Amino acid sequence: MTAPNTPNNVLSGRTLSAEIITNDLRPRVEALQAKGITPKLVVVLIGDHAASASYVRQKEKSAAKAGIVSEVWRYEETVTEAEILQVIEKINRDESIHGVIVQLPVPDHISVPAILKAIDPAKDVDGFTPDNVGKLFQGEECLACCTPQGIMHLVRASGVEVSGAHAVVVGRSNIVGKPVAGLLLNANATVTICHSRTRDLSHHTRQADILVVAVGRPNFVTAEHVREGAVVIDVGIHRTEAGKLTGDVDYDSVSPRAKCITPVPGGVGPMTVVSLIQNTIIAAERLAEGKASQ
Ligand code: GUN
């Protein structure tokens, strides 16, 4: 796809993710199934965080559409870190499981770094383990984080030439800001990372050909931050007091300036999910290749 995939300038993750499932992922799953392999994803879900439960349902739905198996392994809020580490060990050893994620956030008594270090990097379909993060920043083949990969799909679908473009990322989290900066750099963009301590934010954001906003604050980026003709990717999702979903970008003021802009909902969210399915398929393909060459 080379142009915004809906009329006007809306860059729809809903449309793009459905196309990727149909045109790329399903045929790859069918090819694996012909060799007797069905990719399988396990989601470890701890406690009853409402947003996590909703994300996990979306992951199950997309997995079914792509033809892969997904299981949600649920644990009480009181489960210990040692018990979760044992669960991960079991998953690491189980050859029928190709990918695992531990849905975040986890309760405070469980250490996220300890959990991530325990996951076999070959099954780390979130791309969160030190091994995969290190490879991403060395420009090596890896399982890359899902939201950043989803953003790269959207940026490519916008038709903008990434190589040589100036990409400005607002936000420096480990799961979005830093890895998306790495992927953009690997694609030869010039990358600026801004964050809460950046002085004169709009001076930087107005330079952006590609503006990625992941700050976790509703309607934070407004028209004054955006250059005419920029591709704007909004990673945020918030529910307003009126019950409406909104992003980190003030859509109504920014949209008229943008070459294209992702909506909320229906922008980055579905692309994160499709990237998780894609990573699970890659993990299964690699295992199949490894077995074939043994
Ligand atoms: N919680 C919010 N986003 C994510 C994600 O991409 N992966 C996991 N494991 N948890 C999340």
mmCIF file of C-alpha atoms and ligand atoms in Angstrom:
data_model
loop_
_atom_site.group_PDB
_atom_site.id
_atom_site.type_symbol
_atom_site.label_atom_id
_atom_site.label_comp_id
_atom_site.label_asym_id
_atom_site.label_seq_id
_atom_site.Cartn_x
_atom_site.Cartn_y
_atom_site.Cartn_z
ATOM 1 C CA MET A 1 0.000 0.000 0.000
ATOM 2 C CA THR A 2 1.398 3.382 -0.926
ATOM 3 C CA ALA A 3 -1.241 5.920 0.059
ATOM 4 C CA PRO A 4 -3.462 6.705 3.029
ATOM 5 C CA ASN A 5 -5.875 3.837 3.091
ATOM 6 C CA THR A 6 -9.147 5.683 3.578
ATOM 7 C CA PRO A 7 -10.648 8.747 1.949
ATOM 8 C CA ASN A 8 -9.180 12.064 3.173
ATOM 9 C CA ASN A 9 -6.099 11.875 5.367
ATOM 10 C CA VAL A 10 -7.055 9.237 7.931
ATOM 11 C CA LEU A 11 -4.440 6.520 8.324
ATOM 12 C CA SER A 12 -6.612 3.652 9.519
ATOM 13 C CA GLY A 13 -4.954 0.889 11.510
ATOM 14 C CA ARG A 14 -8.221 -0.998 11.437
ATOM 15 C CA THR A 15 -8.130 -1.227 7.626
ATOM 16 C CA LEU A 16 -4.385 -1.819 7.372
ATOM 17 C CA SER A 17 -4.345 -4.554 10.039
ATOM 18 C CA ALA A 18 -7.171 -6.424 8.270
ATOM 19 C CA GLU A 19 -5.218 -6.230 4.985
ATOM 20 C CA ILE A 20 -2.040 -7.529 6.633
ATOM 21 C CA ILE A 21 -3.909 -10.457 8.196
ATOM 22 C CA THR A 22 -5.546 -11.417 4.896
ATOM 23 C CA ASN A 23 -2.674 -10.792 2.485
ATOM 24 C CA ASP A 24 0.385 -11.664 4.566
ATOM 25 C CA LEU A 25 -0.315 -13.478 7.823
ATOM 26 C CA ARG A 26 -2.991 -16.009 6.857
ATOM 27 C CA PRO A 27 -1.007 -17.351 3.882
ATOM 28 C CA ARG A 28 2.048 -17.744 6.143
ATOM 29 C CA VAL A 29 -0.013 -19.618 8.731
ATOM 30 C CA GLU A 30 -1.382 -21.859 5.983
ATOM 31 C CA ALA A 31 2.163 -22.598 4.794
ATOM 32 C CA LEU A 32 3.142 -23.575 8.348
ATOM 33 C CA GLN A 33 0.015 -25.691 8.752
ATOM 34 C CA ALA A 34 0.953 -27.565 5.586
ATOM 35 C CA LYS A 35 4.104 -28.604 7.503
ATOM 36 C CA GLY A 36 2.016 -29.668 10.518
ATOM 37 C CA ILE A 37 2.720 -26.531 12.584
ATOM 38 C CA THR A 38 0.080 -24.179 13.981
ATOM 39 C CA PRO A 39 1.593 -21.075 15.609
ATOM 40 C CA LYS A 40 0.558 -20.803 19.250
ATOM 41 C CA LEU A 41 0.600 -17.752 21.513
ATOM 42 C CA VAL A 42 0.192 -17.792 25.296
ATOM 43 C CA VAL A 43 -0.844 -14.605 27.085
ATOM 44 C CA VAL A 44 -0.125 -14.605 30.828
ATOM 45 C CA LEU A 45 -2.701 -12.358 32.503
ATOM 46 C CA ILE A 46 -2.357 -11.517 36.190
ATOM 47 C CA GLY A 47 -5.185 -9.944 38.197
ATOM 48 C CA ASP A 48 -8.278 -8.252 36.795
ATOM 49 C CA HIS A 49 -7.076 -4.988 35.267
ATOM 50 C CA ALA A 50 -10.018 -3.846 33.081
ATOM 51 C CA ALA A 51 -7.957 -2.321 30.249
ATOM 52 C CA SER A 52 -5.687 -5.401 30.112
ATOM 53 C CA ALA A 53 -8.708 -7.693 29.874
ATOM 54 C CA SER A 54 -9.967 -5.658 26.913
ATOM 55 C CA TYR A 55 -6.555 -5.677 25.143
ATOM 56 C CA VAL A 56 -6.285 -9.425 25.679
ATOM 57 C CA ARG A 57 -9.717 -9.998 24.107
ATOM 58 C CA GLN A 58 -8.572 -8.037 21.040
ATOM 59 C CA LYS A 59 -5.440 -10.191 20.835
ATOM 60 C CA GLU A 60 -7.535 -13.395 20.977
ATOM 61 C CA LYS A 61 -9.866 -12.132 18.224
ATOM 62 C CA SER A 62 -7.029 -11.186 15.873
ATOM 63 C CA ALA A 63 -5.219 -14.459 16.551
ATOM 64 C CA ALA A 64 -8.349 -16.359 15.507
ATOM 65 C CA LYS A 65 -8.657 -14.250 12.333
ATOM 66 C CA ALA A 66 -5.063 -15.045 11.393
ATOM 67 C CA GLY A 67 -5.606 -18.757 12.110
ATOM 68 C CA ILE A 68 -3.199 -19.075 15.027
ATOM 69 C CA VAL A 69 -3.963 -20.631 18.407
ATOM 70 C CA SER A 70 -4.031 -18.348 21.432
ATOM 71 C CA GLU A 71 -4.488 -19.221 25.075
ATOM 72 C CA VAL A 72 -4.885 -16.875 28.023
ATOM 73 C CA TRP A 73 -3.373 -18.243 31.222
ATOM 74 C CA ARG A 74 -5.014 -16.351 34.096
ATOM 75 C CA TYR A 75 -3.583 -15.895 37.581
ATOM 76 C CA GLU A 76 -4.901 -14.234 40.718
ATOM 77 C CA GLU A 77 -3.551 -10.826 41.756
ATOM 78 C CA THR A 78 -1.881 -12.628 44.717
ATOM 79 C CA VAL A 79 0.239 -14.999 42.597
ATOM 80 C CA THR A 80 3.918 -14.807 43.598
ATOM 81 C CA GLU A 81 6.825 -13.829 41.367
ATOM 82 C CA ALA A 82 8.341 -17.303 41.919
ATOM 83 C CA GLU A 83 5.127 -18.939 40.670
ATOM 84 C CA ILE A 84 5.093 -16.778 37.534
ATOM 85 C CA LEU A 85 8.780 -17.571 36.909
ATOM 86 C CA GLN A 86 7.875 -21.282 37.070
ATOM 87 C CA VAL A 87 5.051 -20.729 34.572
ATOM 88 C CA ILE A 88 7.482 -19.016 32.194
ATOM 89 C CA GLU A 89 9.976 -21.877 32.570
ATOM 90 C CA LYS A 90 7.229 -24.335 31.639
ATOM 91 C CA ILE A 91 6.287 -22.255 28.570
ATOM 92 C CA ASN A 92 9.945 -21.950 27.539
ATOM 93 C CA ARG A 93 10.242 -25.755 27.542
ATOM 94 C CA ASP A 94 6.958 -26.434 25.729
ATOM 95 C CA GLU A 95 7.722 -26.900 22.021
ATOM 96 C CA SER A 96 4.079 -26.450 21.014
ATOM 97 C CA ILE A 97 4.167 -22.817 22.254
ATOM 98 C CA HIS A 98 5.869 -20.364 19.871
ATOM 99 C CA GLY A 99 5.216 -17.068 21.613
ATOM 100 C CA VAL A 100 4.512 -15.766 25.109
ATOM 101 C CA ILE A 101 3.706 -12.387 26.568
ATOM 102 C CA VAL A 102 3.062 -11.336 30.134
ATOM 103 C CA GLN A 103 0.390 -8.656 29.897
ATOM 104 C CA LEU A 104 1.496 -5.453 31.651
ATOM 105 C CA PRO A 105 0.943 -3.949 34.147
ATOM 106 C CA VAL A 106 1.589 -6.690 36.706
ATOM 107 C CA PRO A 107 0.994 -6.257 40.478
ATOM 108 C CA ASP A 108 3.687 -4.262 42.325
ATOM 109 C CA HIS A 109 5.117 -7.309 44.132
ATOM 110 C CA ILE A 110 6.189 -8.804 40.781
ATOM 111 C CA SER A 111 9.357 -7.417 39.165
ATOM 112 C CA VAL A 112 8.905 -6.707 35.450
ATOM 113 C CA PRO A 113 12.668 -6.964 34.673
ATOM 114 C CA ALA A 114 12.853 -10.342 36.483
ATOM 115 C CA ILE A 115 9.909 -11.654 34.444
ATOM 116 C CA LEU A 116 11.274 -10.357 31.146
ATOM 117 C CA LYS A 117 14.735 -11.819 31.746
ATOM 118 C CA ALA A 118 13.152 -15.249 32.281
ATOM 119 C CA ILE A 119 11.408 -15.362 28.890
ATOM 120 C CA ASP A 120 13.193 -17.303 26.135
ATOM 121 C CA PRO A 121 14.158 -14.556 23.608
ATOM 122 C CA ALA A 122 13.055 -16.872 20.764
ATOM 123 C CA LYS A 123 9.498 -16.828 22.211
ATOM 124 C CA ASP A 124 9.550 -13.160 23.273
ATOM 125 C CA VAL A 125 6.873 -11.968 20.861
ATOM 126 C CA ASP A 126 6.523 -8.658 22.749
ATOM 127 C CA GLY A 127 10.188 -7.926 21.909
ATOM 128 C CA PHE A 128 10.752 -6.807 25.525
ATOM 129 C CA THR A 129 13.663 -9.044 26.597
ATOM 130 C CA PRO A 130 17.155 -7.515 26.907
ATOM 131 C CA ASP A 131 18.320 -9.834 24.103
ATOM 132 C CA ASN A 132 15.757 -8.566 21.570
ATOM 133 C CA VAL A 133 16.039 -4.920 22.658
ATOM 134 C CA GLY A 134 19.840 -5.125 22.299
ATOM 135 C CA LYS A 135 19.566 -6.653 18.834
ATOM 136 C CA LEU A 136 17.095 -3.960 17.753
ATOM 137 C CA PHE A 137 19.587 -1.236 18.685
ATOM 138 C CA GLN A 138 22.409 -3.083 16.949
ATOM 139 C CA GLY A 139 20.291 -3.231 13.783
ATOM 140 C CA GLU A 140 20.201 -7.036 13.930
ATOM 141 C CA GLU A 141 17.293 -9.307 13.100
ATOM 142 C CA CYS A 142 15.101 -9.654 16.190
ATOM 143 C CA LEU A 143 11.558 -9.901 17.480
ATOM 144 C CA ALA A 144 10.811 -6.163 17.689
ATOM 145 C CA CYS A 145 8.323 -4.549 20.087
ATOM 146 C CA CYS A 146 4.771 -4.622 18.762
ATOM 147 C CA THR A 147 3.572 -1.017 19.011
ATOM 148 C CA PRO A 148 6.757 0.323 17.353
ATOM 149 C CA GLN A 149 6.462 -2.272 14.572
ATOM 150 C CA GLY A 150 2.812 -1.354 14.101
ATOM 151 C CA ILE A 151 3.816 2.308 13.851
ATOM 152 C CA MET A 152 6.371 1.454 11.146
ATOM 153 C CA HIS A 153 3.644 -0.326 9.137
ATOM 154 C CA LEU A 154 1.480 2.812 9.381
ATOM 155 C CA VAL A 155 4.337 5.150 8.454
ATOM 156 C CA ARG A 156 5.131 3.060 5.369
ATOM 157 C CA ALA A 157 1.433 2.994 4.429
ATOM 158 C CA SER A 158 1.389 6.810 4.560
ATOM 159 C CA GLY A 159 3.586 6.857 1.462
ATOM 160 C CA VAL A 160 6.244 9.059 3.102
ATOM 161 C CA GLU A 161 9.872 8.193 2.285
ATOM 162 C CA VAL A 162 11.327 7.233 5.682
ATOM 163 C CA SER A 163 14.962 7.242 4.576
ATOM 164 C CA GLY A 164 16.292 10.761 5.151
ATOM 165 C CA ALA A 165 13.057 12.009 6.740
ATOM 166 C CA HIS A 166 13.149 13.798 10.062
ATOM 167 C CA ALA A 167 11.189 11.732 12.592
ATOM 168 C CA VAL A 168 10.407 13.268 15.964
ATOM 169 C CA VAL A 169 9.298 10.928 18.741
ATOM 170 C CA VAL A 170 7.627 12.495 21.775
ATOM 171 C CA GLY A 171 7.979 10.094 24.724
ATOM 172 C CA ARG A 172 10.861 7.860 25.826
ATOM 173 C CA SER A 173 9.207 4.768 27.294
ATOM 174 C CA ASN A 174 10.830 1.360 26.972
ATOM 175 C CA ILE A 175 7.815 -0.054 25.148
ATOM 176 C CA VAL A 176 7.180 2.717 22.613
ATOM 177 C CA GLY A 177 9.409 5.820 22.493
ATOM 178 C CA LYS A 178 12.868 4.246 22.650
ATOM 179 C CA PRO A 179 12.205 1.219 20.411
ATOM 180 C CA VAL A 180 10.288 3.197 17.754
ATOM 181 C CA ALA A 181 13.230 5.613 17.620
ATOM 182 C CA GLY A 182 15.474 2.573 17.041
ATOM 183 C CA LEU A 183 13.288 1.226 14.223
ATOM 184 C CA LEU A 184 13.084 4.646 12.546
ATOM 185 C CA LEU A 185 16.861 4.983 12.793
ATOM 186 C CA ASN A 186 17.311 1.488 11.335
ATOM 187 C CA ALA A 187 15.117 2.702 8.429
ATOM 188 C CA ASN A 188 17.536 5.641 7.927
ATOM 189 C CA ALA A 189 15.370 8.417 9.348
ATOM 190 C CA THR A 190 17.003 11.284 11.244
ATOM 191 C CA VAL A 191 15.524 10.851 14.709
ATOM 192 C CA THR A 192 14.913 13.292 17.548
ATOM 193 C CA ILE A 193 13.529 12.009 20.854
ATOM 194 C CA CYS A 194 11.667 14.542 23.005
ATOM 195 C CA HIS A 195 10.352 13.989 26.532
ATOM 196 C CA SER A 196 8.939 15.720 29.583
ATOM 197 C CA ARG A 197 12.177 17.676 30.208
ATOM 198 C CA THR A 198 12.608 18.867 26.608
ATOM 199 C CA ARG A 199 12.748 22.647 26.369
ATOM 200 C CA ASP A 200 10.647 24.349 23.688
ATOM 201 C CA LEU A 201 8.947 21.155 22.551
ATOM 202 C CA SER A 202 7.121 22.725 19.614
ATOM 203 C CA HIS A 203 10.438 23.948 18.159
ATOM 204 C CA HIS A 204 11.412 20.280 17.757
ATOM 205 C CA THR A 205 8.043 18.835 16.799
ATOM 206 C CA ARG A 206 7.534 21.446 14.071
ATOM 207 C CA GLN A 207 10.623 20.038 12.297
ATOM 208 C CA ALA A 208 9.005 16.626 11.960
ATOM 209 C CA ASP A 209 8.141 14.983 8.662
ATOM 210 C CA ILE A 210 6.996 12.073 10.831
ATOM 211 C CA LEU A 211 5.684 12.866 14.311
ATOM 212 C CA VAL A 212 5.121 9.988 16.752
ATOM 213 C CA VAL A 213 3.380 10.985 19.968
ATOM 214 C CA ALA A 214 3.464 8.637 22.977
ATOM 215 C CA VAL A 215 3.267 10.846 26.044
ATOM 216 C CA GLY A 216 0.218 9.458 27.834
ATOM 217 C CA ARG A 217 -1.522 12.845 28.133
ATOM 218 C CA PRO A 218 -4.868 13.481 26.415
ATOM 219 C CA ASN A 219 -4.864 16.012 23.540
ATOM 220 C CA PHE A 220 -1.333 17.124 24.472
ATOM 221 C CA VAL A 221 -0.125 17.822 20.930
ATOM 222 C CA THR A 222 -2.014 20.619 19.172
ATOM 223 C CA ALA A 223 -1.815 22.348 15.767
ATOM 224 C CA GLU A 224 1.012 24.647 16.943
ATOM 225 C CA HIS A 225 3.273 21.569 17.390
ATOM 226 C CA VAL A 226 2.780 20.255 13.859
ATOM 227 C CA ARG A 227 4.321 21.168 10.544
ATOM 228 C CA GLU A 228 2.042 21.379 7.487
ATOM 229 C CA GLY A 229 2.177 18.042 5.648
ATOM 230 C CA ALA A 230 3.514 15.927 8.527
ATOM 231 C CA VAL A 231 2.562 12.291 9.074
ATOM 232 C CA VAL A 232 1.166 12.172 12.627
ATOM 233 C CA ILE A 233 1.015 8.927 14.607
ATOM 234 C CA ASP A 234 -0.946 9.069 17.862
ATOM 235 C CA VAL A 235 -0.099 6.271 20.306
ATOM 236 C CA GLY A 236 -2.206 7.529 23.237
ATOM 237 C CA ILE A 237 -5.611 6.274 24.262
ATOM 238 C CA HIS A 238 -7.650 7.896 27.027
ATOM 239 C CA ARG A 239 -11.280 7.966 28.050
ATOM 240 C CA THR A 240 -12.627 11.484 28.617
ATOM 241 C CA GLU A 241 -15.069 12.349 31.393
ATOM 242 C CA ALA A 242 -17.791 12.296 28.748
ATOM 243 C CA GLY A 243 -16.857 8.658 28.029
ATOM 244 C CA LYS A 244 -15.298 9.321 24.612
ATOM 245 C CA LEU A 245 -11.932 7.832 23.576
ATOM 246 C CA THR A 246 -9.213 10.317 22.668
ATOM 247 C CA GLY A 247 -5.500 10.212 21.956
ATOM 248 C CA ASP A 248 -2.388 12.209 22.888
ATOM 249 C CA VAL A 249 -3.026 14.392 19.820
ATOM 250 C CA ASP A 250 -5.788 16.976 19.559
ATOM 251 C CA TYR A 251 -7.192 15.378 16.411
ATOM 252 C CA ASP A 252 -9.532 18.174 15.342
ATOM 253 C CA SER A 253 -6.899 20.923 15.351
ATOM 254 C CA VAL A 254 -4.036 18.775 13.989
ATOM 255 C CA SER A 255 -5.841 16.866 11.237
ATOM 256 C CA PRO A 256 -6.202 19.833 8.821
ATOM 257 C CA ARG A 257 -2.391 20.346 8.902
ATOM 258 C CA ALA A 258 -1.389 16.702 8.552
ATOM 259 C CA LYS A 259 -0.612 14.744 5.384
ATOM 260 C CA CYS A 260 -2.142 11.888 7.338
ATOM 261 C CA ILE A 261 -3.040 11.143 10.919
ATOM 262 C CA THR A 262 -4.010 8.026 12.857
ATOM 263 C CA PRO A 263 -7.431 8.054 14.537
ATOM 264 C CA VAL A 264 -8.116 7.005 18.130
ATOM 265 C CA PRO A 265 -9.516 4.406 18.371
ATOM 266 C CA GLY A 266 -8.694 2.431 15.218
ATOM 267 C CA GLY A 267 -5.185 3.729 14.569
ATOM 268 C CA VAL A 268 -2.143 2.325 16.392
ATOM 269 C CA GLY A 269 -4.118 -0.101 18.625
ATOM 270 C CA PRO A 270 -5.054 -2.657 15.952
ATOM 271 C CA MET A 271 -1.517 -2.434 14.540
ATOM 272 C CA THR A 272 0.014 -3.408 17.901
ATOM 273 C CA VAL A 273 -2.172 -6.496 17.953
ATOM 274 C CA VAL A 274 -1.368 -7.486 14.363
ATOM 275 C CA SER A 275 2.362 -7.106 15.090
ATOM 276 C CA LEU A 276 2.033 -9.495 18.020
ATOM 277 C CA ILE A 277 0.441 -12.086 15.730
ATOM 278 C CA GLN A 278 3.136 -11.413 13.121
ATOM 279 C CA ASN A 279 5.883 -11.981 15.709
ATOM 280 C CA THR A 280 4.274 -15.264 16.802
ATOM 281 C CA ILE A 281 4.280 -16.426 13.183
ATOM 282 C CA ILE A 282 7.935 -15.362 12.775
ATOM 283 C CA ALA A 283 8.845 -17.307 15.939
ATOM 284 C CA ALA A 284 7.069 -20.400 14.569
ATOM 285 C CA GLU A 285 8.724 -19.998 11.150
ATOM 286 C CA ARG A 286 12.169 -19.765 12.750
ATOM 287 C CA LEU A 287 11.562 -22.876 14.830
ATOM 288 C CA ALA A 288 10.400 -24.713 11.693
ATOM 289 C CA GLU A 289 13.493 -23.553 9.762
ATOM 290 C CA GLY A 290 15.778 -24.595 12.624
ATOM 291 C CA LYS A 291 14.185 -28.054 12.713
ATOM 292 C CA ALA A 292 14.397 -28.383 8.921
ATOM 293 C CA SER A 293 18.143 -27.662 8.964
ATOM 294 C CA GLN A 294 18.916 -30.095 11.805
HETATM 295 N N1 GUN B 1 0.336 -3.477 28.205
HETATM 296 C C1 GUN B 1 0.103 -2.431 27.390
HETATM 297 N N2 GUN B 1 0.708 -2.627 26.191
HETATM 298 C C2 GUN B 1 1.326 -3.814 26.265
HETATM 299 C C3 GUN B 1 2.098 -4.566 25.339
HETATM 300 O O1 GUN B 1 2.371 -4.172 24.193
HETATM 301 N N3 GUN B 1 2.562 -5.776 25.805
HETATM 302 C C4 GUN B 1 2.294 -6.221 27.058
HETATM 303 N N4 GUN B 1 2.807 -7.405 27.421
HETATM 304 N N5 GUN B 1 1.586 -5.543 27.931
HETATM 305 C C5 GUN B 1 1.091 -4.360 27.539
#
